[in-house]
Coordinates of C-alpha atoms in Angstrom, one line a residue:
M1 CA -8.3 25.8 -40.3
N2 CA -4.5 25.3 -40.5
W3 CA -2.4 24.7 -43.6
E4 CA -2.2 21.0 -43.0
M5 CA -6.0 20.6 -42.9
A6 CA -6.5 23.0 -45.9
V7 CA -4.2 20.9 -48.1
A8 CA -5.9 17.7 -47.0
V9 CA -9.3 19.1 -48.0
V10 CA -8.0 20.3 -51.4
L11 CA -6.4 17.0 -52.2
G12 CA -9.4 15.1 -51.1
V13 CA -11.7 17.2 -53.3
A14 CA -9.3 16.8 -56.2
A15 CA -9.2 13.0 -55.8
A16 CA -13.0 12.8 -55.6
L17 CA -13.4 14.9 -58.8
A18 CA -10.9 12.8 -60.7
M19 CA -12.8 9.6 -59.7
A20 CA -16.1 11.1 -60.7
R21 CA -14.7 12.2 -64.0
T22 CA -13.3 8.8 -64.8
A23 CA -16.6 7.1 -63.9
L24 CA -18.7 9.6 -65.9
R25 CA -16.6 9.1 -69.1
Q26 CA -16.9 5.3 -68.7
Y27 CA -20.6 5.6 -68.3
R28 CA -21.0 8.0 -71.4
A29 CA -18.9 5.8 -73.7
E30 CA -20.5 3.3 -76.1
P31 CA -20.8 -0.2 -74.7
S32 CA -18.4 -1.6 -77.4
S33 CA -15.7 1.0 -76.6
R34 CA -15.9 0.9 -72.7
S35 CA -12.8 -0.2 -70.8
R36 CA -12.8 -3.4 -68.9
G37 CA -13.9 -3.4 -65.3
W38 CA -10.5 -4.1 -63.8
R39 CA -8.9 -1.2 -65.7
V40 CA -11.6 1.2 -64.5
A41 CA -11.1 0.0 -60.9
L42 CA -7.4 0.6 -61.0
L43 CA -7.9 4.1 -62.4
L44 CA -10.5 4.8 -59.6
L45 CA -8.2 3.5 -56.8
A46 CA -5.2 5.3 -58.1
Q47 CA -6.7 8.8 -57.6
P48 CA -7.0 8.8 -53.7
L49 CA -3.7 6.9 -53.5
V50 CA -1.9 9.7 -55.5
A51 CA -3.5 12.3 -53.2
I52 CA -2.5 10.4 -50.0
L53 CA 1.2 10.1 -51.2
L54 CA 1.3 13.8 -52.2
Y55 CA -0.1 14.7 -48.7
F56 CA 2.5 12.7 -46.9
A57 CA 5.2 14.1 -49.2
L58 CA 4.2 17.6 -48.1
F59 CA 3.5 16.7 -44.4
P60 CA 5.4 13.6 -43.4
P61 CA 4.0 11.6 -40.4
R62 CA 5.4 12.5 -37.0
L63 CA 7.6 10.2 -35.0
P64 CA 6.4 10.2 -31.3
E65 CA 8.7 7.4 -30.2
Q66 CA 11.8 9.2 -31.4
A67 CA 10.9 12.9 -30.8
G68 CA 9.7 14.2 -27.5
T69 CA 11.0 11.4 -25.3
L70 CA 13.2 12.4 -22.4
L71 CA 15.5 9.7 -21.0
V72 CA 16.3 10.3 -17.3
A73 CA 19.0 8.6 -15.3
T74 CA 18.4 8.2 -11.6
A75 CA 20.4 6.6 -8.8
G76 CA 21.5 3.0 -9.6
A77 CA 21.2 3.4 -13.4
G78 CA 23.4 0.8 -15.0
E79 CA 25.4 1.6 -18.1
A80 CA 24.0 -1.3 -20.1
A81 CA 20.4 -0.4 -19.4
W82 CA 21.2 3.3 -20.1
R83 CA 22.7 2.5 -23.5
E84 CA 19.8 0.2 -24.5
A85 CA 17.0 2.6 -23.4
A86 CA 15.5 4.8 -26.2
G87 CA 15.2 8.5 -25.9
E88 CA 15.9 11.6 -28.0
V89 CA 17.4 13.7 -25.1
R90 CA 19.4 12.1 -22.3
V91 CA 19.7 13.8 -18.9
A92 CA 21.2 12.6 -15.6
L93 CA 19.9 13.7 -12.2
P94 CA 22.4 14.4 -9.4
E95 CA 21.9 10.9 -7.9
A96 CA 22.8 9.2 -11.1
P97 CA 26.2 7.5 -11.3
Q98 CA 29.1 9.6 -12.7
A99 CA 29.8 7.1 -15.4
I100 CA 26.4 7.8 -17.0
V101 CA 26.8 9.8 -20.2
G102 CA 24.2 12.6 -20.5
E103 CA 23.5 16.2 -19.7
R104 CA 23.7 16.8 -15.9
V105 CA 20.7 18.7 -14.5
P106 CA 20.0 19.7 -10.9
D107 CA 16.5 18.3 -10.9
L108 CA 13.8 17.0 -13.3
A109 CA 11.9 20.4 -13.4
T110 CA 15.0 22.0 -14.9
A111 CA 15.2 19.3 -17.6
L112 CA 11.6 19.8 -18.5
R113 CA 12.1 23.6 -18.8
R114 CA 15.1 23.0 -21.1
Y115 CA 13.2 20.6 -23.3
P116 CA 9.6 21.9 -23.2
H117 CA 8.5 19.7 -26.1
S118 CA 9.1 16.4 -24.2
Q119 CA 6.0 14.4 -24.4
R120 CA 7.2 11.2 -22.6
L121 CA 9.6 10.4 -19.8
R122 CA 11.6 7.2 -19.7
I123 CA 13.1 6.8 -16.1
V124 CA 16.0 4.4 -15.7
G125 CA 17.5 3.4 -12.3
A126 CA 16.2 3.3 -8.8
G127 CA 13.5 5.9 -9.3
L128 CA 12.5 9.5 -8.7
T129 CA 13.1 11.2 -5.3
P130 CA 10.3 13.3 -3.7
R131 CA 12.0 16.4 -5.2
D132 CA 11.1 15.3 -8.7
R133 CA 7.7 13.5 -8.3
D134 CA 5.3 16.5 -8.4
V135 CA 6.6 17.8 -11.8
V136 CA 5.8 14.5 -13.6
R137 CA 2.1 14.4 -12.9
G138 CA 0.2 14.5 -16.1
I139 CA 3.2 13.4 -18.3
A140 CA 3.3 10.0 -19.8
M141 CA 6.1 8.0 -18.2
D142 CA 7.9 4.7 -18.6
F143 CA 10.0 3.2 -15.8
A144 CA 12.8 0.7 -16.1
P145 CA 13.7 -0.1 -12.5
A146 CA 17.2 -1.2 -11.4
P147 CA 17.5 -4.4 -9.5
L148 CA 17.0 -4.1 -5.7
P149 CA 20.1 -4.5 -3.6
R150 CA 20.7 -7.6 -1.4
G151 CA 19.3 -7.2 2.1
I152 CA 16.1 -5.9 3.7
V153 CA 14.1 -4.1 1.1
A154 CA 10.8 -3.7 2.9
A155 CA 9.8 -3.3 6.6
W156 CA 6.4 -2.2 7.7
A157 CA 6.0 -1.5 11.5
P158 CA 3.7 0.9 13.4
A159 CA 5.2 4.3 14.0
R160 CA 3.8 4.2 17.5
V161 CA 2.4 1.6 19.9
G162 CA 0.9 1.7 23.3
E163 CA 2.9 0.8 26.4
G164 CA 2.7 -3.0 27.0
E165 CA 1.2 -3.7 23.6
S166 CA 2.5 -6.3 21.1
F167 CA 3.1 -5.2 17.6
D168 CA 4.0 -7.0 14.3
V169 CA 6.7 -6.2 11.8
R170 CA 6.4 -7.4 8.2
G171 CA 8.7 -7.0 5.3
R172 CA 10.7 -8.7 2.6
V173 CA 14.4 -9.6 2.0
E174 CA 16.2 -9.7 -1.3
G175 CA 18.8 -12.2 -2.1
A176 CA 18.7 -14.4 1.0
N177 CA 17.4 -17.7 -0.1
G178 CA 17.2 -20.1 2.8
G179 CA 17.9 -17.3 5.3
A180 CA 16.0 -15.9 8.2
V181 CA 15.1 -12.6 9.9
E182 CA 15.6 -11.8 13.5
L183 CA 14.1 -9.1 15.6
L184 CA 16.3 -7.7 18.4
D185 CA 14.9 -5.6 21.3
P186 CA 16.6 -2.4 22.4
A187 CA 18.8 -4.4 24.7
G188 CA 20.1 -6.4 21.8
Q189 CA 18.3 -9.7 22.7
R190 CA 16.6 -11.7 20.1
V191 CA 12.8 -11.7 20.7
D192 CA 11.7 -13.3 17.5
R193 CA 13.1 -15.2 14.6
V194 CA 11.4 -16.5 11.4
A195 CA 12.7 -18.4 8.4
L196 CA 12.1 -16.7 5.0
G197 CA 9.4 -18.1 2.9
A198 CA 9.3 -18.7 -0.8
D199 CA 8.4 -15.1 -1.5
A200 CA 11.2 -13.9 0.9
G201 CA 8.6 -12.3 3.1
F202 CA 8.7 -12.3 6.9
A203 CA 6.5 -11.4 9.9
V204 CA 8.0 -11.0 13.4
E205 CA 6.5 -9.9 16.7
A206 CA 7.6 -8.0 19.8
V207 CA 6.2 -6.3 22.9
A208 CA 6.7 -2.7 23.7
R209 CA 7.3 -2.9 27.5
V210 CA 8.2 0.6 28.5
A211 CA 7.0 4.0 27.2
G212 CA 9.6 6.1 25.4
R213 CA 11.7 5.8 22.2
A214 CA 12.6 2.2 21.5
G215 CA 15.3 1.2 19.1
F216 CA 14.5 -2.3 17.8
V217 CA 16.6 -3.9 15.1
L218 CA 15.9 -6.2 12.2
R219 CA 18.7 -8.5 11.3
A220 CA 18.8 -10.6 8.1
V221 CA 21.0 -13.7 7.8
D222 CA 21.7 -16.1 4.9
A223 CA 21.4 -19.9 4.9
Q224 CA 24.9 -20.1 6.6
Q225 CA 23.7 -17.7 9.3
R226 CA 26.0 -15.0 8.1
E227 CA 24.7 -11.5 8.6
I228 CA 23.5 -9.8 5.5
E229 CA 22.2 -6.5 6.9
R230 CA 21.0 -4.8 10.1
V231 CA 18.3 -2.2 9.9
A232 CA 17.2 0.1 12.7
L233 CA 13.5 -0.1 13.6
P234 CA 12.7 2.9 15.7
V235 CA 9.3 2.7 17.5
S236 CA 7.7 5.3 19.6
V237 CA 6.1 3.7 22.7
E238 CA 3.4 6.0 24.2
A239 CA 1.9 5.8 27.6
E240 CA -1.8 5.9 26.8
P241 CA -4.6 6.5 29.4
P242 CA -5.3 3.3 31.2
V243 CA -8.1 1.1 30.0
R244 CA -11.0 1.2 32.5
V245 CA -12.4 -2.3 33.1
L246 CA -15.3 -3.3 35.3
L247 CA -14.9 -6.9 36.5
L248 CA -18.1 -8.7 37.8
A249 CA -18.1 -12.2 39.0
G250 CA -20.6 -14.5 40.7
A251 CA -17.9 -16.3 42.9
P252 CA -14.2 -15.9 43.7
G253 CA -11.6 -18.2 42.1
P254 CA -8.0 -18.4 41.0
E255 CA -8.8 -17.2 37.5
L256 CA -10.0 -13.8 38.9
K257 CA -6.9 -13.6 41.2
Y258 CA -4.4 -13.8 38.4
L259 CA -6.5 -11.7 36.1
R260 CA -6.5 -8.9 38.6
R261 CA -2.8 -9.3 39.1
W262 CA -2.2 -9.0 35.4
A263 CA -4.4 -6.0 35.1
S264 CA -2.5 -4.3 37.9
D265 CA 0.9 -5.1 36.3
A266 CA -0.4 -3.9 32.9
G267 CA -1.6 -0.6 34.3
L268 CA -5.3 -1.1 33.7
K269 CA -7.8 0.8 35.9
L270 CA -9.7 -2.2 37.2
H271 CA -12.9 -2.1 39.4
T272 CA -13.8 -5.5 40.9
Q273 CA -17.1 -6.7 42.3
I274 CA -17.2 -10.4 43.3
A275 CA -20.3 -11.9 44.9
V276 CA -19.8 -14.4 47.7
G277 CA -23.4 -15.0 48.7
A278 CA -25.9 -13.6 51.2
G279 CA -25.6 -10.2 49.5
L280 CA -22.0 -9.8 50.3
Q281 CA -19.3 -8.7 47.8
L282 CA -15.5 -8.7 47.7
G283 CA -13.3 -6.3 45.9
D284 CA -13.9 -2.6 45.5
A285 CA -16.9 -0.5 46.7
P286 CA -20.1 -1.6 44.9
L287 CA -21.3 0.5 42.0
R288 CA -24.7 0.9 40.6
I289 CA -24.9 -0.8 37.2
D290 CA -26.6 2.0 35.2
A291 CA -25.8 4.2 32.2
P292 CA -23.7 6.9 34.0
T293 CA -21.6 4.2 35.7
L294 CA -21.0 2.2 32.5
A295 CA -20.1 5.4 30.6
G296 CA -17.0 5.6 32.8
F297 CA -15.7 2.2 31.7
D298 CA -14.2 1.0 28.4
A299 CA -14.9 -2.8 28.9
V300 CA -16.9 -5.1 31.2
V301 CA -15.7 -8.6 32.1
L302 CA -18.3 -10.8 33.7
D303 CA -19.1 -14.5 34.1
E304 CA -22.4 -16.2 33.4
R305 CA -23.5 -16.1 37.0
A306 CA -23.0 -12.3 37.2
W307 CA -24.8 -11.9 33.9
D308 CA -27.8 -14.0 35.2
A309 CA -27.9 -12.0 38.4
L310 CA -28.3 -8.6 36.6
A311 CA -31.7 -7.0 37.1
P312 CA -33.7 -6.2 34.0
A313 CA -32.9 -2.5 34.3
Q314 CA -29.2 -3.2 34.8
R315 CA -29.2 -5.6 31.7
A316 CA -30.9 -2.9 29.7
A317 CA -28.3 -0.3 30.7
L318 CA -25.5 -2.8 29.8
T319 CA -27.1 -3.5 26.4
A320 CA -27.4 0.3 25.7
A321 CA -23.8 0.9 26.7
L322 CA -22.7 -2.0 24.5
R323 CA -24.4 -0.6 21.5
G324 CA -22.9 2.7 22.3
G325 CA -19.3 1.4 22.1
L326 CA -18.6 -0.5 25.4
G327 CA -16.8 -3.8 25.1
V328 CA -18.4 -6.8 26.9
L329 CA -16.6 -10.1 27.6
L330 CA -18.7 -13.0 29.0
R331 CA -16.6 -15.7 30.7
A332 CA -18.3 -19.1 30.5
T333 CA -17.2 -20.8 33.7
G334 CA -20.1 -23.2 33.7
P335 CA -23.2 -24.2 31.7
L336 CA -25.2 -21.3 30.3
S337 CA -28.8 -21.1 31.6
P338 CA -31.7 -20.9 29.1
G339 CA -32.2 -17.3 30.1
V340 CA -28.6 -16.3 29.3
R341 CA -28.7 -18.1 26.0
A342 CA -31.9 -16.4 25.0
Q343 CA -30.4 -13.0 25.9
L344 CA -27.3 -13.8 23.8
R345 CA -29.4 -14.6 20.8
E346 CA -30.5 -11.0 20.8
F347 CA -26.9 -10.1 19.9
G348 CA -26.7 -12.8 17.2
L349 CA -24.8 -15.4 19.3
E350 CA -25.8 -19.1 19.4
P351 CA -23.1 -20.6 21.7
G352 CA -25.0 -23.6 22.9
A353 CA -25.4 -24.7 26.6
G354 CA -21.6 -25.2 27.2
A355 CA -22.3 -28.0 29.6
D356 CA -19.3 -30.1 28.7
T357 CA -15.6 -29.3 29.0
S358 CA -12.6 -30.4 27.1
A359 CA -8.8 -30.1 27.2
V360 CA -7.3 -27.5 25.0
R361 CA -3.7 -27.1 23.8
L362 CA -2.5 -23.7 22.7
P363 CA -0.8 -23.4 19.3
N364 CA 2.8 -24.5 19.1
E365 CA 5.2 -21.6 19.7
R366 CA 7.4 -20.5 16.8
F367 CA 9.9 -18.8 19.1
D368 CA 13.2 -20.4 19.9
E369 CA 14.7 -20.7 23.4
A370 CA 16.7 -17.5 23.1
A371 CA 13.6 -15.5 22.0
L372 CA 11.5 -17.0 24.7
R373 CA 14.1 -16.1 27.4
A374 CA 14.1 -12.5 26.2
R375 CA 10.3 -12.4 26.3
L376 CA 10.1 -13.9 29.8
G377 CA 12.7 -11.6 31.1
P378 CA 14.8 -12.0 34.3
G379 CA 11.8 -12.7 36.5
S380 CA 11.3 -10.9 39.8
A381 CA 13.3 -10.5 43.0
D382 CA 11.2 -13.2 44.7
A383 CA 11.4 -15.5 41.7
P384 CA 14.4 -14.8 39.5
R385 CA 14.8 -16.6 36.2
S386 CA 18.2 -17.8 35.1
Q387 CA 19.2 -17.2 31.5
E388 CA 20.4 -20.8 31.2
Q389 CA 17.1 -22.1 32.4
A390 CA 15.0 -23.7 29.6
P391 CA 11.7 -21.9 29.0
P392 CA 8.8 -23.9 30.5
A393 CA 6.3 -25.6 28.1
L394 CA 2.8 -24.4 27.7
P395 CA 0.4 -26.4 30.0
S396 CA -2.9 -28.0 28.9
L397 CA -6.0 -25.9 29.7
T398 CA -9.7 -26.5 30.0
R399 CA -12.4 -24.9 27.8
R400 CA -16.2 -25.0 27.8
A401 CA -17.8 -26.7 24.7
L402 CA -19.2 -23.6 23.0
A403 CA -20.2 -23.1 19.4
L404 CA -17.8 -20.3 18.3
D405 CA -17.3 -21.1 14.6
A406 CA -20.2 -19.1 13.2
P407 CA -19.3 -16.9 10.1
A408 CA -20.3 -13.8 11.9
L409 CA -17.8 -14.3 14.8
Q410 CA -14.2 -13.2 14.8
A411 CA -11.8 -15.4 16.7
L412 CA -10.1 -13.9 19.8
G413 CA -8.0 -17.0 20.4
M414 CA -7.5 -20.4 18.8
D415 CA -6.1 -23.7 20.0
A416 CA -3.6 -25.9 18.3
D417 CA -6.3 -27.5 16.1
G418 CA -7.5 -24.2 14.8
K419 CA -10.7 -24.1 16.8
A420 CA -11.7 -20.9 18.5
F421 CA -12.0 -20.9 22.3
A422 CA -13.0 -17.2 22.4
A423 CA -14.8 -15.1 19.7
W424 CA -16.5 -11.7 19.4
R425 CA -18.9 -9.9 17.1
S426 CA -20.1 -6.4 16.7
A427 CA -23.2 -5.0 18.5
G428 CA -23.9 -1.5 17.4
Q429 CA -20.7 0.5 18.0
G430 CA -19.5 -2.0 20.6
R431 CA -18.3 -5.6 20.6
I432 CA -19.5 -8.6 22.7
A433 CA -17.3 -11.6 23.2
L434 CA -17.6 -15.1 24.6
W435 CA -14.6 -16.6 26.5
G436 CA -14.5 -20.3 26.9
L437 CA -11.2 -20.8 28.9
S438 CA -11.8 -21.4 32.5
D439 CA -8.3 -21.9 33.8
S440 CA -5.9 -19.6 32.0
F441 CA -4.3 -18.9 35.4
R442 CA -2.5 -22.3 34.9
L443 CA -0.2 -20.4 32.4
V444 CA 1.1 -18.3 35.3
L445 CA 1.5 -21.2 37.6
A446 CA 3.6 -22.9 34.9
G447 CA 5.9 -19.9 34.6
R448 CA 4.4 -18.6 31.4
E449 CA 3.1 -15.2 32.5
D450 CA 4.0 -13.9 29.0
E451 CA 1.4 -16.1 27.3
H452 CA -1.3 -15.3 30.0
A453 CA -0.7 -11.6 29.4
R454 CA -0.7 -12.1 25.7
L455 CA -4.2 -13.8 25.8
W456 CA -5.9 -11.2 27.9
S457 CA -4.1 -8.2 26.3
R458 CA -5.3 -9.2 22.9
A459 CA -8.8 -9.8 24.2
L460 CA -9.2 -6.4 25.9
S461 CA -7.4 -4.5 23.1
A462 CA -10.0 -5.9 20.6
L463 CA -13.0 -5.2 22.8
A464 CA -12.3 -2.0 24.7
R465 CA -14.1 1.2 23.8
P466 CA -12.0 3.1 21.2
R467 CA -10.6 6.5 22.2
A468 CA -10.0 9.3 19.9
V469 CA -6.5 10.7 20.4
A470 CA -5.5 13.8 18.5
R471 CA -2.3 13.0 16.6
A472 CA -0.6 14.6 13.7
D473 CA -0.2 12.7 10.4
I474 CA 3.5 12.6 9.8
G475 CA 4.8 11.1 6.6
S476 CA 6.6 7.8 6.9
A477 CA 10.1 7.0 5.6
A478 CA 11.4 10.5 6.7
R479 CA 15.0 11.1 5.6
V480 CA 17.5 13.9 5.9
G481 CA 17.3 16.5 3.2
E482 CA 13.9 15.4 2.0
R483 CA 10.5 17.1 2.6
V484 CA 8.4 15.5 5.4
R485 CA 4.7 16.2 5.1
V486 CA 3.1 17.0 8.5
C487 CA -0.7 17.3 8.7
G488 CA -3.1 18.1 11.5
V489 CA -0.9 20.7 13.2
G490 CA -1.7 24.0 14.8
A491 CA -0.2 27.4 14.0
Q492 CA 2.1 27.3 17.0
A493 CA 3.5 23.9 16.3
K494 CA 7.3 23.3 16.5
I495 CA 9.6 20.5 15.7
A496 CA 12.5 19.7 18.1
A497 CA 15.6 18.3 16.4
P498 CA 18.0 15.8 18.0
D499 CA 20.4 18.7 18.9
G500 CA 17.6 20.5 20.8
A501 CA 17.0 23.2 18.1
R502 CA 13.4 24.0 17.5
V503 CA 11.9 24.9 14.1
E504 CA 8.5 26.6 13.8
V505 CA 6.1 24.8 11.3
L506 CA 4.7 27.1 8.6
L507 CA 1.3 26.0 7.4
D508 CA 0.6 25.7 3.7
P509 CA -2.4 27.9 2.9
A510 CA -3.3 25.7 -0.1
A511 CA -3.7 22.7 2.1
G512 CA -7.1 23.9 3.4
P513 CA -8.7 22.3 6.5
Q514 CA -6.0 19.5 6.6
A515 CA -3.6 22.1 8.1
C516 CA -0.5 20.6 6.5
A517 CA 3.0 21.9 6.5
G518 CA 6.4 20.8 5.1
F519 CA 9.5 20.1 7.1
W520 CA 13.1 19.5 5.8
P521 CA 15.2 17.7 8.5
T522 CA 18.9 18.4 8.5
A523 CA 20.0 15.7 11.1
A524 CA 19.2 12.1 11.5
G525 CA 17.6 10.7 14.7
W526 CA 14.6 11.3 16.9
H527 CA 12.5 14.4 16.3
S528 CA 9.6 15.6 18.3
L529 CA 6.5 17.5 17.2
E530 CA 5.4 19.9 20.0
Q531 CA 2.0 21.4 20.1
G532 CA 1.5 23.0 23.5
E533 CA 2.0 20.2 26.0
R534 CA 1.5 17.4 23.5
R535 CA 4.6 15.7 22.0
Q536 CA 4.7 13.3 19.2
D537 CA 8.0 11.6 18.4
F538 CA 9.1 10.5 14.9
Y539 CA 12.4 9.2 13.5
V540 CA 14.4 10.6 10.6
R541 CA 16.8 8.3 8.8
A542 CA 20.1 9.4 7.4
A543 CA 20.2 9.8 3.6
D544 CA 22.3 6.7 3.1
E545 CA 20.8 4.6 5.9
A546 CA 19.1 1.3 5.0
P547 CA 19.9 1.3 1.2
G548 CA 17.5 -1.6 0.6
L549 CA 14.5 0.3 2.1
R550 CA 15.5 3.4 0.2
A551 CA 15.7 1.6 -3.1
S552 CA 12.3 0.0 -2.5
E553 CA 10.7 3.3 -1.6
L554 CA 11.9 5.0 -4.7
R555 CA 10.9 2.0 -6.9
D556 CA 7.4 1.8 -5.5
A557 CA 6.7 5.5 -5.7
T558 CA 8.0 5.8 -9.2
A559 CA 6.1 2.7 -10.4
A560 CA 2.9 4.2 -9.0
L561 CA 3.5 7.4 -10.9
A562 CA 4.2 5.5 -14.1
L563 CA 1.0 3.5 -13.7
G564 CA -1.1 6.6 -12.9
S565 CA 0.3 8.5 -15.9
A566 CA -0.4 5.6 -18.2
E567 CA -4.1 5.5 -17.1
S568 CA -4.7 9.2 -16.9
S569 CA -2.8 10.7 -19.9
A570 CA -2.5 8.0 -22.5
A571 CA -5.0 9.6 -24.9
A572 CA -3.8 13.2 -24.3
V573 CA -0.2 12.2 -24.8
A574 CA -1.0 10.4 -28.0
N575 CA -2.8 13.4 -29.3
D576 CA -0.1 15.8 -28.3
A577 CA 2.6 13.6 -29.7
A578 CA 0.8 13.4 -33.0
Q579 CA 0.7 17.2 -33.2
T580 CA 4.0 18.3 -31.7
G581 CA 6.5 15.5 -32.4
E582 CA 9.1 15.9 -35.2
R583 CA 8.2 14.7 -38.7
G584 CA 9.9 12.0 -40.6
S585 CA 11.7 12.4 -43.9
P586 CA 9.4 13.4 -46.9
W587 CA 11.7 12.0 -49.6
R588 CA 10.4 8.4 -49.5
W589 CA 6.8 9.7 -49.7
F590 CA 7.8 12.0 -52.7
A591 CA 9.5 9.1 -54.4
A592 CA 6.5 6.9 -54.0
W593 CA 4.2 9.6 -55.3
L594 CA 6.4 10.3 -58.3
A595 CA 6.7 6.6 -59.2
L596 CA 2.9 6.1 -58.9
C597 CA 2.3 9.2 -61.1
A598 CA 4.6 7.9 -63.8
A599 CA 3.0 4.4 -63.7
L600 CA -0.5 5.9 -63.9
W601 CA 0.6 8.2 -66.8
W602 CA 1.8 5.1 -68.7
F603 CA -1.2 3.0 -67.8
E604 CA -3.7 5.6 -69.0
R605 CA -2.0 5.7 -72.4
S606 CA -1.6 2.0 -72.8
R607 CA -4.1 -0.3 -74.6
L608 CA -4.3 -2.6 -71.6
G609 CA -8.0 -3.3 -70.8
R610 CA -9.4 -0.9 -73.4
G611 CA -12.6 -1.6 -75.5
G612 CA -12.8 -2.4 -79.2
V613 CA -12.2 1.2 -80.4
A614 CA -9.0 2.7 -79.4
A615 CA -8.8 6.2 -77.9
P616 CA -5.8 8.4 -77.4
S617 CA -6.5 8.5 -73.6
D618 CA -9.1 7.5 -71.1
A619 CA -9.1 11.1 -70.1
E620 CA -10.5 12.2 -73.5
P621 CA -14.0 11.4 -74.7
V622 CA -14.3 8.7 -77.3
N623 CA -15.8 10.0 -80.7
P624 CA -16.6 7.0 -83.0
G625 CA -17.4 9.3 -85.9
R626 CA -14.0 11.0 -85.8

């Protein structure tokens, strides 16, 4: 038991004894000489109050909000916010503006070592860099963020995409009311443009055509089309193993012709078997439809006639392969027979007969002419496309009347009215889809090969058997001079810098089975993680590149730390602050105790509230015979 607790116990016992003594004397006095009730109540209440004031005079309450609070200035800290922020000790990190008045420290860990009794951090400015984030875990922290700069403050894009795949870029722009965002391809041509919404967010789309390191660019403009900022958007385009597709059809047709042409241009490994009657087939050499054959494919595309022509053993093998991860797309080119509909019900599909057809219009395009020209490209040597030529409009197509709006179905494609013309659902580990378009080849005939490729690319990307590709987990938002976390690497891994220098990666023994390591880049540009014959590219930005993205990264990371500290250490910090913070002045408590003692001394000797027989003091027993 410490001195503070011992004194509290002694004062508490003394107050209890004084109250008991006063009550006992009142009880033993004659009824006619007893004091009035209110006088006794005041005397009883005064005893613990005197003890409490004396305790606070000896041990004044601590001041957690004034003592133990470390005020930290980071990059972008304004002088006005710095002056208004409360904190006993003020320190400035190297990134803080030079005009900030405070003790300069090389990092936050140094500041905490100099002031070990700091119980709370108050961060002012852009936020903490990765160098200072680990040391604040477990410490209560408040964060007063600085305003974000004008420009692109958020951009989320995949670090890598497959060759020929489309990808989305989402983000947000600060201070560009009524403006727009444009996405430029590596050649500088605009491939997408979108007006900013009420929340200043945007979403643009592009296609990664060629494998390699692609340098896309985001460009933000204001309402007067003046450029606000350009931000490099590096994307690593990888040549993945070709998707293996088995194409089965009950009859030839133009839809198959242009589907095969697209598959060849897209680099798919396509095997085609088209029945023409009398047991004859066109295309590649016939394969047995059994489990070993289907295990060599990632997706199967077939029409209702080819499905109906499958033998029971073949259909059973296809079903087993589907549930094992194979993707299956059924093209409805005509009415579905009762047998096909019954078999589809086993997978939870109720498409209907599909006897009728209707015209379908694809959704209106949001790309302007310049973006469409860039997407269509220059054409081919046989059919060149002029840059001055207006992009052709999308033609009207034909679809089968299928019921594809069930809640369990996911849309593969939707028309201009929001109705799905293709949809899929899970079946075990695989996916099965129904495709209602019967003449998507008209897009190619109308000069819109891009839309035809987009439809089929999205369909097969959603359905094809997933492949596990060993890739390292490299931290996003890598910058020069900051630690980059690399996980999933081997002992012989190396990182090649833009100048060709190679640095061996040293694994962290504390990382365990994750096999993580740290890397500190010294140059901006493309880097490559080399593990044997495998290479994985990643981009490192310069320290001052894309200031809006930098400010947003610091802000989000610091806000997450502040939120986590408030949830995890609020009770511990309050307890520590109550025991280690500096105490306030004892004089006001001593003055209050002295005033109450003087008032109590006078009140005990006054005649206020006494009984009929006077007594020298309530503290002395009343003797009527004296």
